[in-house]
Coordinates of C-alpha atoms in Angstrom, one line a residue:
Chain A
M483 CA 53.8 -31.3 10.5
F484 CA 50.8 -29.5 11.8
G485 CA 49.9 -28.2 8.4
N486 CA 50.1 -31.7 7.0
K487 CA 47.7 -33.1 9.5
L488 CA 45.3 -30.3 8.8
S489 CA 45.3 -30.9 5.1
S490 CA 44.8 -34.7 5.5
L491 CA 41.9 -34.0 7.7
S492 CA 40.3 -31.7 5.2
I493 CA 40.8 -34.3 2.5
I494 CA 38.8 -36.8 4.6
T495 CA 36.1 -34.2 5.2
A496 CA 35.9 -33.4 1.6
S497 CA 35.6 -37.1 0.6
L498 CA 33.0 -37.5 3.2
I499 CA 31.0 -34.7 1.8
L500 CA 31.4 -36.1 -1.7
L501 CA 30.3 -39.5 -0.5
Y502 CA 27.0 -38.0 0.9
S503 CA 26.3 -35.6 -1.9
P504 CA 23.6 -36.6 -4.3
F505 CA 26.0 -36.1 -7.2
T506 CA 27.8 -39.3 -6.4
H507 CA 24.6 -41.2 -6.0
A508 CA 23.1 -40.4 -9.3
G509 CA 26.4 -40.1 -11.1
K510 CA 25.1 -36.9 -12.8
T511 CA 23.5 -33.7 -11.7
Q512 CA 19.8 -33.7 -11.0
H513 CA 17.4 -30.9 -11.9
R514 CA 15.9 -29.8 -8.7
Q515 CA 13.0 -27.4 -8.7
H516 CA 9.5 -27.4 -7.2
G517 CA 6.5 -25.4 -8.0
S518 CA 4.8 -23.5 -5.3
H519 CA 2.1 -25.3 -3.4
E520 CA -0.3 -23.6 -1.0
H521 CA -3.2 -25.5 0.6
G522 CA -6.6 -23.8 0.4
S523 CA -5.7 -22.0 -2.8
A524 CA -5.9 -23.3 -6.4
Q525 CA -5.2 -21.8 -9.9
L526 CA -7.5 -21.5 -12.8
N527 CA -6.1 -20.3 -16.1
I528 CA -8.6 -19.2 -18.7
A529 CA -8.0 -18.4 -22.3
I530 CA -10.5 -17.4 -24.9
E531 CA -9.7 -17.5 -28.6
G532 CA -12.2 -17.6 -31.4
Q533 CA -14.9 -20.1 -30.5
R534 CA -12.8 -21.9 -27.9
L535 CA -12.9 -21.4 -24.2
Y536 CA -9.9 -23.1 -22.6
L537 CA -9.7 -23.8 -18.9
E538 CA -6.8 -25.1 -16.9
L539 CA -7.4 -26.0 -13.3
S540 CA -4.6 -27.0 -10.9
S541 CA -4.9 -27.5 -7.2
P542 CA -3.0 -29.2 -4.4
A543 CA -4.6 -32.6 -3.9
A544 CA -5.3 -31.7 -0.3
N545 CA -8.0 -29.2 -1.5
I546 CA -9.7 -31.9 -3.6
V547 CA -9.4 -35.1 -1.7
G548 CA -8.0 -34.1 1.7
F549 CA -4.8 -36.1 1.4
E550 CA -1.6 -36.0 -0.7
H551 CA -0.4 -39.5 -0.9
K552 CA -1.5 -42.7 -2.7
P553 CA -4.7 -43.9 -1.2
H554 CA -4.0 -46.1 1.8
N555 CA -7.4 -47.6 2.3
D556 CA -10.7 -48.2 0.5
K557 CA -12.2 -45.0 1.9
Q558 CA -9.4 -42.9 0.4
R559 CA -9.6 -44.9 -2.8
Q560 CA -13.3 -44.1 -3.0
T561 CA -12.7 -40.4 -2.3
L562 CA -10.2 -40.2 -5.1
K563 CA -12.5 -42.0 -7.5
K564 CA -15.3 -39.7 -6.7
A565 CA -13.1 -36.6 -7.1
I566 CA -11.9 -37.8 -10.5
K567 CA -15.5 -38.4 -11.5
I568 CA -16.5 -34.9 -10.5
L569 CA -13.5 -33.4 -12.3
N570 CA -14.7 -35.1 -15.5
Q571 CA -18.1 -33.5 -15.3
T572 CA -17.9 -29.9 -16.4
S573 CA -21.5 -29.3 -15.5
L574 CA -20.5 -29.6 -11.8
L575 CA -17.6 -27.2 -12.2
F576 CA -18.2 -24.3 -14.6
T577 CA -21.2 -22.6 -16.3
P578 CA -20.3 -20.3 -19.2
S579 CA -23.0 -17.7 -20.2
A580 CA -25.9 -19.7 -21.5
S581 CA -26.5 -17.5 -24.5
A582 CA -23.0 -18.3 -25.9
Q583 CA -24.1 -21.9 -26.4
C584 CA -20.8 -23.5 -25.2
K585 CA -20.3 -27.2 -25.2
S586 CA -17.6 -29.0 -23.4
N587 CA -15.4 -30.6 -26.0
K588 CA -12.3 -32.0 -24.3
I589 CA -11.5 -33.0 -20.8
E590 CA -8.2 -34.2 -19.4
V591 CA -7.7 -34.9 -15.8
D592 CA -4.2 -35.6 -14.4
V593 CA -3.8 -37.1 -11.0
D594 CA -0.7 -39.0 -11.8
T595 CA 1.1 -38.7 -8.5
L596 CA -1.9 -40.0 -6.6
Q597 CA -2.7 -43.1 -8.6
D598 CA -1.8 -46.6 -7.4
E599 CA 1.5 -48.0 -8.6
H600 CA -0.1 -50.5 -11.0
D601 CA -2.3 -48.1 -12.8
K602 CA 0.3 -45.4 -13.1
K603 CA 1.4 -44.9 -16.7
D604 CA 4.9 -43.4 -16.2
S605 CA 6.8 -42.9 -13.0
H606 CA 9.1 -40.0 -13.8
H607 CA 7.3 -38.0 -11.1
H608 CA 9.2 -37.6 -7.9
H609 CA 7.1 -37.8 -4.8
S610 CA 8.0 -34.6 -3.0
G611 CA 5.5 -35.0 -0.1
H612 CA 3.0 -32.9 -2.0
A613 CA 0.7 -33.8 -4.9
D614 CA -1.3 -31.8 -7.3
F615 CA -4.4 -32.3 -9.4
S616 CA -4.6 -30.7 -12.8
A617 CA -7.3 -30.7 -15.3
H618 CA -7.8 -29.2 -18.7
Y619 CA -11.1 -28.3 -20.3
V620 CA -12.0 -27.0 -23.7
F621 CA -15.4 -25.6 -24.5
V622 CA -16.5 -24.8 -28.0
C623 CA -19.0 -21.9 -28.2
Q624 CA -21.5 -21.3 -31.0
K625 CA -21.9 -17.6 -30.2
P626 CA -18.5 -16.5 -28.6
S627 CA -19.6 -12.9 -28.7
K628 CA -22.2 -13.7 -26.1
L629 CA -19.6 -15.3 -23.8
T630 CA -19.5 -12.6 -21.1
T631 CA -19.3 -14.6 -17.8
L632 CA -18.1 -17.8 -16.4
Q633 CA -19.8 -19.1 -13.2
L634 CA -17.6 -21.3 -11.0
L635 CA -19.5 -24.1 -9.3
L636 CA -16.4 -26.0 -8.2
F637 CA -16.4 -24.5 -4.7
K638 CA -19.4 -26.6 -3.9
P639 CA -18.0 -30.1 -4.6
F640 CA -14.5 -29.0 -3.5
P641 CA -14.9 -26.9 -0.4
G642 CA -11.2 -27.3 0.2
I643 CA -10.6 -24.7 -2.4
E644 CA -11.0 -21.5 -0.5
K645 CA -9.3 -19.2 -3.0
L646 CA -9.0 -19.6 -6.7
Q647 CA -6.3 -17.5 -8.4
V648 CA -7.7 -16.8 -11.9
Q649 CA -5.6 -15.7 -14.8
L650 CA -7.6 -14.6 -17.8
L651 CA -6.4 -14.1 -21.4
T652 CA -8.9 -12.5 -23.8
E653 CA -9.0 -10.5 -26.9
T654 CA -8.7 -7.3 -24.9
G655 CA -5.8 -8.3 -22.7
Q656 CA -4.6 -10.2 -19.7
S657 CA -5.9 -9.9 -16.2
A658 CA -5.9 -11.6 -12.8
I659 CA -8.8 -12.1 -10.4
T660 CA -9.2 -14.0 -7.1
A661 CA -12.4 -15.9 -7.0
T662 CA -14.0 -17.4 -3.9
A663 CA -17.3 -19.2 -3.1
Q664 CA -18.9 -15.8 -2.5
K665 CA -17.4 -14.2 -5.6
A666 CA -17.8 -17.1 -8.0
T667 CA -18.7 -15.2 -11.2
I668 CA -15.9 -14.2 -13.5
K669 CA -16.4 -11.4 -16.0
L670 CA -15.0 -12.4 -19.3
K671 CA -15.6 -9.2 -21.1
Chain B
M723 CA -46.4 28.7 -11.9
A724 CA -46.5 32.1 -10.4
I725 CA -44.4 31.0 -7.5
L726 CA -41.7 29.7 -9.9
Q727 CA -41.6 33.0 -11.7
L728 CA -41.3 34.8 -8.4
A729 CA -38.5 32.4 -7.4
L730 CA -36.6 33.0 -10.6
K731 CA -37.0 36.8 -10.3
S732 CA -35.8 36.6 -6.7
L733 CA -32.8 34.6 -7.9
W734 CA -32.1 37.1 -10.7
N735 CA -32.1 39.8 -8.1
R736 CA -29.3 38.0 -6.3
R737 CA -27.6 37.0 -9.6
F738 CA -24.1 37.8 -8.5
T739 CA -24.0 35.6 -5.4
A740 CA -26.1 32.9 -7.1
G741 CA -23.7 33.0 -10.0
L742 CA -20.7 32.5 -7.8
T743 CA -22.4 29.6 -6.0
L744 CA -23.3 28.0 -9.3
L745 CA -19.7 28.5 -10.4
S746 CA -18.3 26.7 -7.4
I747 CA -20.7 23.8 -7.9
T748 CA -19.8 23.6 -11.6
L749 CA -16.1 23.6 -10.9
S750 CA -16.4 21.0 -8.2
V751 CA -18.5 18.7 -10.4
A752 CA -16.1 19.1 -13.2
L753 CA -13.2 18.3 -10.9
L754 CA -14.9 15.3 -9.4
L755 CA -15.6 13.8 -12.8
G756 CA -12.3 14.9 -14.2
V757 CA -10.3 13.2 -11.4
E758 CA -12.4 10.1 -11.9
R759 CA -11.7 10.2 -15.6
L760 CA -8.0 10.8 -15.1
R761 CA -7.9 7.9 -12.6
N762 CA -9.5 5.5 -15.1
E763 CA -7.5 6.8 -18.0
S764 CA -4.2 6.7 -16.2
R765 CA -5.0 3.2 -15.1
S766 CA -5.8 2.0 -18.6
S767 CA -2.9 3.9 -20.1
F768 CA -0.7 2.2 -17.5
A769 CA -2.2 -1.2 -18.4
N770 CA -1.5 -0.3 -22.0
T771 CA 2.2 0.4 -21.5
I772 CA 2.8 -2.9 -23.3
S773 CA 0.2 -4.6 -25.4
G774 CA 0.1 -7.5 -27.8
T775 CA 3.0 -9.2 -26.0
D776 CA 2.0 -12.6 -24.6
L777 CA 4.9 -13.4 -22.4
I778 CA 8.1 -11.6 -21.1
V779 CA 11.0 -13.9 -20.4
G780 CA 13.8 -13.1 -18.0
A781 CA 15.9 -14.6 -15.3
R782 CA 13.9 -16.1 -12.5
S783 CA 12.9 -13.5 -9.9
G784 CA 9.6 -11.9 -9.2
S785 CA 7.1 -11.0 -12.0
I786 CA 6.9 -7.3 -11.0
Q787 CA 10.7 -7.0 -10.9
L788 CA 11.0 -8.5 -14.4
L789 CA 8.2 -6.2 -15.6
L790 CA 9.9 -3.2 -14.0
Y791 CA 13.3 -3.7 -15.6
S792 CA 12.2 -5.0 -19.0
V793 CA 9.3 -2.6 -19.7
F794 CA 9.8 0.4 -17.4
R795 CA 13.6 0.1 -17.2
I796 CA 13.5 0.6 -13.5
G797 CA 15.8 -1.5 -11.3
N798 CA 18.2 -4.2 -12.4
P799 CA 17.9 -7.7 -13.6
T800 CA 19.0 -10.5 -11.3
N801 CA 20.6 -12.3 -14.1
N802 CA 20.9 -12.3 -17.9
I803 CA 19.6 -15.0 -20.3
D804 CA 22.0 -17.1 -22.2
W805 CA 21.8 -16.5 -25.9
Q806 CA 21.6 -20.3 -26.5
S807 CA 18.6 -20.6 -24.1
Y808 CA 16.9 -17.7 -25.9
Q809 CA 17.5 -19.5 -29.3
A810 CA 16.0 -22.7 -27.9
I811 CA 13.0 -20.9 -26.5
I812 CA 12.1 -19.1 -29.7
K813 CA 12.2 -22.4 -31.5
H814 CA 9.2 -23.5 -29.5
P815 CA 6.5 -24.2 -32.1
N816 CA 4.0 -21.8 -30.5
V817 CA 6.4 -18.8 -30.6
K818 CA 5.5 -16.5 -33.5
W819 CA 7.8 -13.6 -32.9
S820 CA 10.3 -12.5 -30.3
I821 CA 12.1 -9.3 -29.3
P822 CA 15.3 -9.8 -27.4
I823 CA 16.4 -6.8 -25.3
T824 CA 19.7 -5.9 -23.7
L825 CA 20.1 -3.1 -21.2
G826 CA 23.1 -1.8 -19.4
D827 CA 24.5 1.3 -21.2
S828 CA 23.2 4.8 -21.3
H829 CA 23.3 8.1 -23.1
H830 CA 23.0 11.3 -21.0
G831 CA 21.0 9.4 -18.4
F832 CA 18.7 7.8 -21.0
R833 CA 18.8 4.0 -21.2
V834 CA 20.3 2.4 -24.3
M835 CA 18.4 -0.7 -25.3
G836 CA 19.9 -3.2 -27.6
T837 CA 17.3 -5.1 -29.7
T838 CA 16.6 -6.2 -33.2
P839 CA 14.5 -4.5 -36.0
D840 CA 11.7 -6.8 -35.0
Y841 CA 11.1 -4.5 -32.1
F842 CA 9.7 -1.9 -34.5
K843 CA 7.7 -4.5 -36.3
Y844 CA 6.0 -6.3 -33.3
Y845 CA 6.1 -4.0 -30.3
R846 CA 2.7 -2.7 -29.4
Y847 CA 1.4 -0.3 -26.8
S848 CA -2.0 1.1 -25.8
R849 CA -4.6 -1.1 -27.4
K850 CA -2.3 -2.6 -30.0
R851 CA -0.9 0.5 -31.5
P852 CA 2.4 0.0 -33.3
L853 CA 5.5 2.3 -32.9
Q854 CA 5.6 5.0 -35.5
F855 CA 8.4 7.0 -36.8
Q856 CA 8.3 10.8 -36.5
N857 CA 11.4 10.9 -38.7
G858 CA 13.7 8.3 -40.3
K859 CA 13.5 4.5 -40.2
P860 CA 14.5 1.5 -38.1
F861 CA 18.2 0.8 -37.7
T862 CA 19.9 -1.5 -40.2
D863 CA 23.6 -0.9 -39.6
V864 CA 25.5 -2.1 -36.5
Y865 CA 26.1 1.6 -35.5
D866 CA 22.6 3.0 -36.1
A867 CA 20.4 4.3 -33.3
V868 CA 16.7 5.1 -33.1
L869 CA 15.7 7.6 -30.4
G870 CA 12.5 7.8 -28.3
A871 CA 10.6 11.1 -28.7
E872 CA 11.6 12.5 -25.4
V873 CA 15.3 11.7 -25.9
A874 CA 15.3 13.6 -29.2
E875 CA 13.3 16.5 -27.7
Q876 CA 15.4 17.0 -24.5
L877 CA 18.7 16.6 -26.1
G878 CA 17.7 18.4 -29.3
Y879 CA 18.9 15.7 -31.6
Q880 CA 18.3 15.5 -35.4
L881 CA 18.7 12.7 -37.9
D882 CA 22.3 11.8 -38.9
Q883 CA 23.7 13.1 -35.6
K884 CA 26.6 11.2 -34.1
I885 CA 26.1 10.1 -30.5
V886 CA 28.5 8.4 -28.1
I887 CA 27.1 5.8 -25.6
A888 CA 28.4 5.8 -22.1
H889 CA 29.1 2.6 -20.2
G890 CA 26.8 1.7 -17.4
A891 CA 23.4 3.2 -16.5
G892 CA 24.4 6.2 -14.4
K893 CA 23.8 9.7 -15.4
V894 CA 27.5 10.5 -15.0
S895 CA 29.7 7.9 -16.5
L896 CA 33.5 8.3 -16.9
I897 CA 33.9 5.5 -19.3
K898 CA 32.5 6.2 -22.8
H899 CA 32.4 4.1 -25.9
D900 CA 33.8 7.1 -27.8
N901 CA 35.7 5.1 -30.4
K902 CA 32.4 3.7 -31.8
P903 CA 29.9 6.5 -32.2
F904 CA 26.3 5.7 -33.3
T905 CA 24.4 7.6 -36.0
V906 CA 20.8 8.6 -35.4
V907 CA 18.7 7.1 -38.2
G908 CA 15.2 7.4 -36.7
I909 CA 13.1 9.2 -34.2
L910 CA 9.9 7.7 -32.8
N911 CA 6.6 9.3 -32.2
K912 CA 5.5 10.1 -28.7
T913 CA 3.9 7.1 -27.0
G914 CA 3.5 8.1 -23.4
T915 CA 5.4 4.9 -22.4
P916 CA 9.0 4.3 -21.4
V917 CA 9.8 3.9 -25.1
D918 CA 10.0 7.7 -25.3
R919 CA 13.0 7.6 -22.9
A920 CA 15.1 5.0 -24.7
V921 CA 17.9 5.0 -27.2
H922 CA 17.4 1.9 -29.4
V923 CA 20.4 0.2 -31.1
D924 CA 21.0 -3.1 -32.7
L925 CA 22.1 -6.0 -30.4
R926 CA 25.2 -6.3 -32.5
G927 CA 26.0 -2.7 -31.8
I928 CA 26.0 -3.3 -28.0
E929 CA 28.3 -6.3 -28.7
A930 CA 30.6 -4.3 -30.9
I931 CA 31.2 -1.5 -28.4
H932 CA 32.2 -4.1 -25.8
I933 CA 34.2 -6.3 -28.0
D934 CA 37.6 -5.0 -27.0
W935 CA 36.6 -4.8 -23.4
Q936 CA 37.7 -7.2 -20.6
G937 CA 36.6 -7.3 -17.1
G938 CA 34.4 -4.2 -17.3
S939 CA 36.9 -1.8 -18.8
P940 CA 38.7 -1.3 -22.1
T941 CA 41.7 -3.6 -22.6
P942 CA 44.8 -1.4 -22.7
G943 CA 46.7 -1.5 -26.0
M944 CA 43.9 -3.4 -27.7
R945 CA 41.6 -1.1 -29.5
I946 CA 39.5 -2.6 -32.2
T947 CA 38.2 0.0 -34.6
A948 CA 34.6 0.4 -35.4
D949 CA 35.0 -1.1 -38.9
K950 CA 37.1 -4.0 -37.8
A951 CA 34.6 -4.9 -35.1
K952 CA 31.9 -5.3 -37.8
Q953 CA 33.9 -8.1 -39.3
L954 CA 33.9 -10.1 -36.1
D955 CA 31.2 -12.4 -34.7
L956 CA 28.7 -10.0 -33.2
N957 CA 26.2 -12.5 -31.9
P958 CA 25.5 -11.6 -28.3
K959 CA 26.4 -14.1 -25.6
T960 CA 23.6 -13.0 -23.3
I961 CA 20.5 -10.8 -23.4
T962 CA 18.6 -9.1 -20.5
A963 CA 15.1 -10.2 -21.4
A964 CA 12.8 -11.1 -24.3
M965 CA 9.3 -10.4 -25.3
L966 CA 7.3 -13.2 -27.0
G967 CA 4.3 -13.2 -29.3
L968 CA 2.6 -16.5 -29.6
S969 CA 0.7 -18.2 -32.4
S970 CA -2.3 -18.8 -30.2
R971 CA -3.6 -17.3 -27.0
I972 CA -4.5 -20.7 -25.6
S973 CA -0.9 -21.9 -26.0
T974 CA 0.3 -19.1 -23.6
F975 CA 0.0 -21.2 -20.5
K976 CA 1.8 -24.1 -22.2
V977 CA 4.7 -22.0 -23.3
R978 CA 4.9 -20.3 -19.9
H979 CA 5.1 -23.7 -18.3
Y980 CA 7.8 -24.8 -20.8
I981 CA 9.9 -21.7 -20.0
N982 CA 9.4 -21.9 -16.2
N983 CA 10.5 -25.5 -16.2
Y984 CA 13.3 -25.0 -18.7
R985 CA 16.0 -27.3 -17.4
E986 CA 19.2 -25.7 -18.8
E987 CA 18.7 -22.3 -17.1
P988 CA 16.4 -21.0 -14.4
L989 CA 14.1 -18.8 -16.4
Q990 CA 10.8 -17.2 -15.8
A991 CA 8.0 -16.2 -18.2
I992 CA 5.4 -13.7 -17.0
L993 CA 2.1 -12.5 -18.4
P994 CA 2.8 -8.7 -18.8
G995 CA -0.9 -7.8 -18.4
V996 CA -1.2 -9.6 -15.1
A997 CA 2.1 -8.2 -13.8
L998 CA 0.9 -4.7 -14.7
Q999 CA -2.3 -5.3 -12.8
E1000 CA -0.4 -6.5 -9.8
L1001 CA 1.9 -3.4 -9.9
W1002 CA -1.1 -1.1 -10.2
D1003 CA -2.9 -2.8 -7.3
M1004 CA 0.2 -1.9 -5.2
M1005 CA -0.5 1.8 -6.1
A1006 CA -4.2 1.6 -5.4
V1007 CA -3.7 3.7 -2.2
A1008 CA -2.7 6.7 -4.3
E1009 CA -5.7 6.1 -6.5
K1010 CA -8.1 6.1 -3.5
A1011 CA -6.5 9.3 -2.2
L1012 CA -7.3 11.0 -5.5
L1013 CA -10.9 10.1 -5.2
A1014 CA -11.0 11.2 -1.6
I1015 CA -9.6 14.6 -2.6
S1016 CA -12.2 15.1 -5.3
L1017 CA -15.0 14.1 -2.9
F1018 CA -13.7 16.7 -0.5
V1019 CA -13.8 19.3 -3.3
V1020 CA -17.5 18.5 -3.8
L1021 CA -18.1 18.8 -0.1
V1022 CA -16.5 22.3 -0.2
G1023 CA -18.7 23.2 -3.1
L1024 CA -21.9 22.1 -1.3
T1025 CA -20.8 23.9 1.9
G1026 CA -20.3 27.0 -0.1
M1027 CA -23.7 26.8 -1.6
V1028 CA -25.4 26.4 1.9
T1029 CA -23.3 29.3 3.2
A1030 CA -24.4 31.5 0.4
I1031 CA -28.1 30.7 0.8
L1032 CA -27.9 31.0 4.6
T1033 CA -26.3 34.4 4.5
S1034 CA -29.0 35.5 2.0
L1035 CA -31.8 34.4 4.3
N1036 CA -31.5 37.4 6.6
E1037 CA -31.7 39.7 3.6
R1038 CA -34.7 37.8 2.3
R1039 CA -36.7 38.0 5.5
R1040 CA -38.6 40.9 4.1
E1041 CA -39.2 39.0 0.9
M1042 CA -40.6 36.0 2.9
A1043 CA -42.9 38.3 4.8
I1044 CA -44.3 39.8 1.7
L1045 CA -44.8 36.3 0.3
R1046 CA -46.6 35.3 3.4
S1047 CA -48.8 38.3 3.2
V1048 CA -50.0 37.3 -0.2
G1049 CA -50.9 33.8 1.0
A1050 CA -47.8 31.7 0.9
R1051 CA -47.7 29.1 3.6
P1052 CA -44.5 28.3 5.6
A1053 CA -44.3 25.0 3.6
H1054 CA -44.1 27.1 0.4
I1055 CA -41.2 29.0 1.8
L1056 CA -39.4 25.8 2.6
L1057 CA -40.0 24.6 -0.9
L1058 CA -38.8 27.8 -2.3
I1059 CA -35.5 27.8 -0.5
S1060 CA -34.8 24.1 -0.8
G1061 CA -35.9 24.1 -4.4
E1062 CA -33.6 26.9 -5.2
A1063 CA -30.7 25.0 -3.7
I1064 CA -31.5 21.8 -5.6
G1065 CA -32.1 23.7 -8.8
L1066 CA -28.7 25.4 -8.5
C1067 CA -27.1 22.1 -7.8
L1068 CA -28.7 20.4 -10.8
L1069 CA -27.7 23.3 -13.1
G1070 CA -24.2 23.1 -11.6
I1071 CA -24.0 19.4 -12.4
L1072 CA -25.1 20.0 -16.0
L1073 CA -22.7 22.9 -16.5
G1074 CA -20.0 20.8 -14.8
I1075 CA -20.5 18.0 -17.3
G1076 CA -20.5 20.5 -20.1
L1077 CA -17.3 22.1 -18.8
L1078 CA -15.6 18.7 -18.5
Y1079 CA -16.5 17.6 -22.0
S1080 CA -15.5 20.8 -23.6
L1081 CA -12.2 20.6 -21.7
L1082 CA -11.8 17.0 -22.9
F1083 CA -12.5 17.9 -26.5
I1084 CA -10.0 20.8 -26.4
G1085 CA -7.5 19.0 -24.3
Q1086 CA -7.5 15.6 -25.9
P1087 CA -5.2 16.3 -28.9
L1088 CA -2.9 18.5 -26.7
I1089 CA -2.5 15.8 -24.0
E1090 CA -2.0 13.2 -26.6
S1091 CA 0.8 15.1 -28.4
H1092 CA 2.5 16.3 -25.3
Y1093 CA 2.2 13.4 -23.0
G1094 CA 1.2 10.6 -25.3
L1095 CA -1.7 9.9 -23.0
F1096 CA -4.8 9.1 -25.1
I1097 CA -8.0 10.0 -23.3
N1098 CA -11.1 8.3 -24.5
I1099 CA -14.1 10.5 -24.6
D1100 CA -17.1 8.3 -23.6
W1101 CA -20.5 9.0 -22.2
P1102 CA -20.4 9.2 -18.4
S1103 CA -20.3 5.7 -16.9
T1104 CA -23.0 4.3 -14.6
Y1105 CA -20.5 4.8 -11.8
E1106 CA -20.2 8.5 -12.7
F1107 CA -24.0 8.8 -12.9
G1108 CA -24.0 7.2 -9.4
L1109 CA -21.6 9.8 -8.1
L1110 CA -23.7 12.6 -9.5
G1111 CA -26.9 11.0 -8.1
I1112 CA -25.2 10.9 -4.6
L1113 CA -24.2 14.6 -5.1
L1114 CA -27.8 15.5 -5.9
L1115 CA -29.1 13.6 -2.9
A1116 CA -26.5 15.4 -0.7
S1117 CA -27.6 18.8 -2.1
L1118 CA -31.2 17.9 -1.2
L1119 CA -30.2 17.1 2.3
V1120 CA -28.1 20.2 2.9
S1121 CA -30.7 22.4 1.3
L1122 CA -33.0 21.4 4.1
I1123 CA -30.7 23.3 6.5
P1124 CA -31.6 26.8 5.1
G1125 CA -35.0 25.5 4.1
I1126 CA -36.0 24.6 7.6
R1127 CA -34.5 27.7 9.0
A1128 CA -36.5 29.9 6.6
Y1129 CA -39.6 27.9 7.5
R1130 CA -39.1 28.7 11.2
Y1131 CA -38.3 32.3 10.4
S1132 CA -41.5 32.7 8.5
L1133 CA -43.5 31.0 11.2
A1134 CA -42.0 33.3 13.9
D1135 CA -41.9 36.4 11.8
G1136 CA -45.3 36.0 10.2
M1137 CA -46.0 39.1 8.1
T1138 CA -43.9 41.5 10.2
I1139 CA -40.2 41.2 10.9
R1140 CA -39.2 41.4 14.5
L1141 CA -35.5 42.1 14.5

């Protein structure tokens, strides 16, 4: 008797749990994972190969524009627009050694999660309460052997970036450096 | 000029104590620079434990942990990688080569590593040096084994020797895979890396010795012979980790992103160079301690020099008096004493550098063959010159102690010594 009651109770509980689990909602399992996200800190990946200097900047949106949601008002829309404009101007962000004669060749800025619904290309991104900026840059250098340093200027337009975790891949190996506004020159050789 | 000659003659008179002082300075300089060299070389040798590998793939954990178990064979993996995931990853268009590795078994306390012949083709250490065979060749058969230099040396193994692999990584293992012995077909040259302490076998070999096992022990009454096992499907089901070489350096970040976000299995790809650096930074305290010790050695050397000069001052009061009588001013006396100290120090530095370099030239081939540690012989770096400059400056300062003392003696004593 008692055992029967208990088992029927557990069946109800189990079905309740099932009802509220995300599996029943979606009908299939979701892939749940989130990258780390730390305000004040951003990542810069650098790879040098042949004549090409490749830079990959990614930062929590809070460091760049001060908010992490779609712009609510005109002021925020302006801020976002300005940030995207700056991210598209390499001369405001990086200076490779002048003697290496590097020219910016390709720029890609991705602020997908922050753009307004109507100008968003695809909506597979979940909004997790955080948003990131990422940008890719390719420089082509005439004299890659002279490419010894990279000066980071981006601390000035984006004071929200306090620390930049740099990972550097070169002919001689892989290394990691932390750059700040005070330590803004990266040795590439 | 005459005063220099006098000074040299006076020094020659005290050649025994002066020689000892010079020796202590020479030794301390050689030690300071030597420790500095060793610090740099061990750092770069550490950083060169693995070279030429763009990414290491393993179960998701921390980058240092993955590096420790896959390269240094310290600690344990959190999980294995499914063979299918591995196959999918190496099909990425930017992956040029890959080395799968499986750990878990051992031989007399040395780790047995299952891999493929690609390991000998692509694995690089210390500034892109390939693995070389001291004897024999890479494995081809399921039951072939290639030994690291230290394994062969410590256990006294030769080619064609049969070895039995024990189950598990412990030094004492009760369960042995004794029905499927391996044959040594190759012995590697010394590398100074964990490769020296590994027994390398084919991935299929690892699979074969476990084929009649169930639940971590041999299935009773079901022994599959070595030859029969060869006929079966020996593709592994899981591997411990994998090293990847990519077609372009720039694609590294892309492939890493692909692996870190691989949906079917939680995997992680790390940059071995960056992880090595993180690991070394954790040990930076020991590095600083080494430098501190060598600085103290220099301090002891300088103190010794001052002591030697100070004790000689009393003996030399007569000498000073005579010098004064022939017209030397107290300032000359100061110059004489301090100049001697600085001169000794300068000579000690030169001799110390000479000693270090001759030791390096003699020791380099020996250290390389015994420890696999390759020491670069370069000109002293600007940092080292800086250290020596500081040393010279310090000697100038401490030389003022006996100098000023002698100055005051000569003022007080004049031409006669009042004892």
